[in-house]
Amino acid sequence: MSSHSHRLQTALVQGASRGIGFEFVRQLLFEHRVPTVFASCRNPSTATQLQQLQQEVRAMHTQHSQSQSLHILRIDLDEEQSMSDSAEHTKQALDACGCHLQLLINAAGVLHQSDIGMQPERSLAMVDEQWL
């Protein structure tokens, strides 16, 4: 069996709109050349970096005939329908390429609750043990 047959074909990154999640998406697409990447976030309409990355991937596909795709999914844990819709979109895309999901990276952060003093961590030093 050739090493090419073991190549990563599909990945899903949760929490991909910015920070480490966005960088995982970028690395999977441009460094590892993963053909199908799904990137989820709560609000794709405000994920401008992710939208720009999707445009770059589409332009590369058109210019260089590379068959890569970036699917931006809306997943909001407070809205069951967003999860169902994203699951269906992912299933259809995977069925179309005859693939299955090979890698899941969860880089999604926990929402903060300012009324009880829980704020988003911006560094490791800010992680409060009681919230783990």
XYZ file of C-alpha atoms in Angstrom:
132
model
C 0.000 0.000 0.000
C 1.452 3.379 -0.949
C 2.001 6.154 1.565
C -0.361 8.304 -0.502
C -3.279 6.081 0.536
C -2.661 7.055 4.182
C -2.817 10.771 3.454
C -5.317 12.779 5.480
C -8.333 13.557 3.268
C -10.848 15.204 5.600
C -10.828 17.216 8.804
C -13.233 19.238 10.919
C -12.064 22.043 13.193
C -14.520 23.309 15.793
C -13.968 26.872 16.989
C -12.301 27.909 13.743
C -13.199 31.587 13.476
C -10.013 32.874 15.108
C -7.007 32.024 17.197
C -5.680 28.495 17.308
C -8.750 27.043 15.573
C -8.272 29.335 12.586
C -4.584 28.463 12.443
C -5.390 24.741 12.465
C -7.648 25.299 9.430
C -4.963 27.318 7.645
C -2.276 24.715 8.340
C -4.495 21.822 7.239
C -5.236 23.574 3.945
C -1.899 25.110 3.018
C 0.761 23.080 4.815
C -0.802 19.622 4.796
C -2.928 20.026 1.650
C -5.969 18.324 3.135
C -8.544 18.234 0.319
C -11.700 18.726 2.417
C -11.735 20.857 5.547
C -14.809 21.750 7.577
C -14.509 24.782 9.863
C -17.203 25.475 12.423
C -17.980 28.552 14.456
C -20.975 30.131 16.161
C -21.352 32.999 13.723
C -19.834 32.577 10.239
C -21.109 35.987 9.119
C -18.637 37.688 11.484
C -15.771 35.233 10.844
C -14.084 37.480 8.283
C -10.696 35.732 8.377
C -12.374 32.400 7.747
C -14.431 33.830 4.881
C -11.296 35.305 3.321
C -9.536 31.952 3.638
C -12.470 30.260 1.903
C -12.161 32.755 -0.976
C -8.435 32.018 -1.254
C -9.123 28.283 -1.440
C -11.767 28.841 -4.130
C -9.367 31.029 -6.123
C -6.624 28.380 -5.892
C -9.108 25.776 -7.083
C -10.000 27.911 -10.101
C -6.431 28.970 -10.963
C -4.568 25.743 -10.298
C -7.254 23.074 -10.660
C -6.591 21.968 -7.102
C -9.482 20.108 -5.603
C -9.528 21.541 -2.113
C -12.601 22.809 -0.343
C -13.279 24.706 2.840
C -16.788 24.322 4.232
C -17.754 26.874 6.866
C -20.349 25.493 9.249
C -22.522 27.335 11.731
C -22.594 25.417 14.999
C -24.099 27.136 18.006
C -24.512 24.797 20.960
C -27.499 26.838 22.122
C -29.318 26.131 18.851
C -30.045 22.488 18.113
C -31.026 23.257 14.509
C -27.563 24.667 13.719
C -26.023 21.353 14.773
C -28.497 19.330 12.693
C -27.975 21.548 9.651
C -24.189 21.323 9.933
C -24.294 17.564 10.392
C -26.425 17.195 7.263
C -24.151 19.486 5.207
C -21.092 17.552 6.379
C -22.704 14.202 5.580
C -23.657 15.335 2.073
C -20.170 16.688 1.362
C -18.510 13.510 2.645
C -20.910 11.313 0.664
C -20.135 13.344 -2.470
C -16.404 12.695 -2.164
C -16.828 9.107 -0.973
C -14.922 9.937 2.215
C -15.439 9.780 5.929
C -14.304 12.253 8.553
C -10.745 11.375 9.573
C -9.785 14.125 11.999
C -11.707 16.251 14.508
C -10.013 19.123 16.310
C -11.975 20.893 19.025
C -10.525 24.340 19.544
C -13.811 25.919 20.614
C -13.691 28.032 23.720
C -16.104 28.122 26.603
C -18.484 31.037 26.645
C -17.887 33.365 29.520
C -20.480 34.270 32.097
C -19.597 37.719 33.361
C -22.451 37.700 35.923
C -20.639 34.989 37.901
C -17.118 36.220 37.217
C -16.238 33.711 34.486
C -14.286 35.526 31.765
C -12.647 34.125 28.607
C -9.019 33.176 29.152
C -6.518 35.064 27.021
C -3.467 33.283 28.434
C -2.677 30.114 30.361
C -2.086 32.167 33.510
C -5.738 33.292 33.389
C -7.159 29.751 33.548
C -9.146 29.412 36.768
C -8.966 25.897 38.195
C -12.564 26.029 39.452
C -13.900 26.274 35.851
C -12.153 23.111 34.667
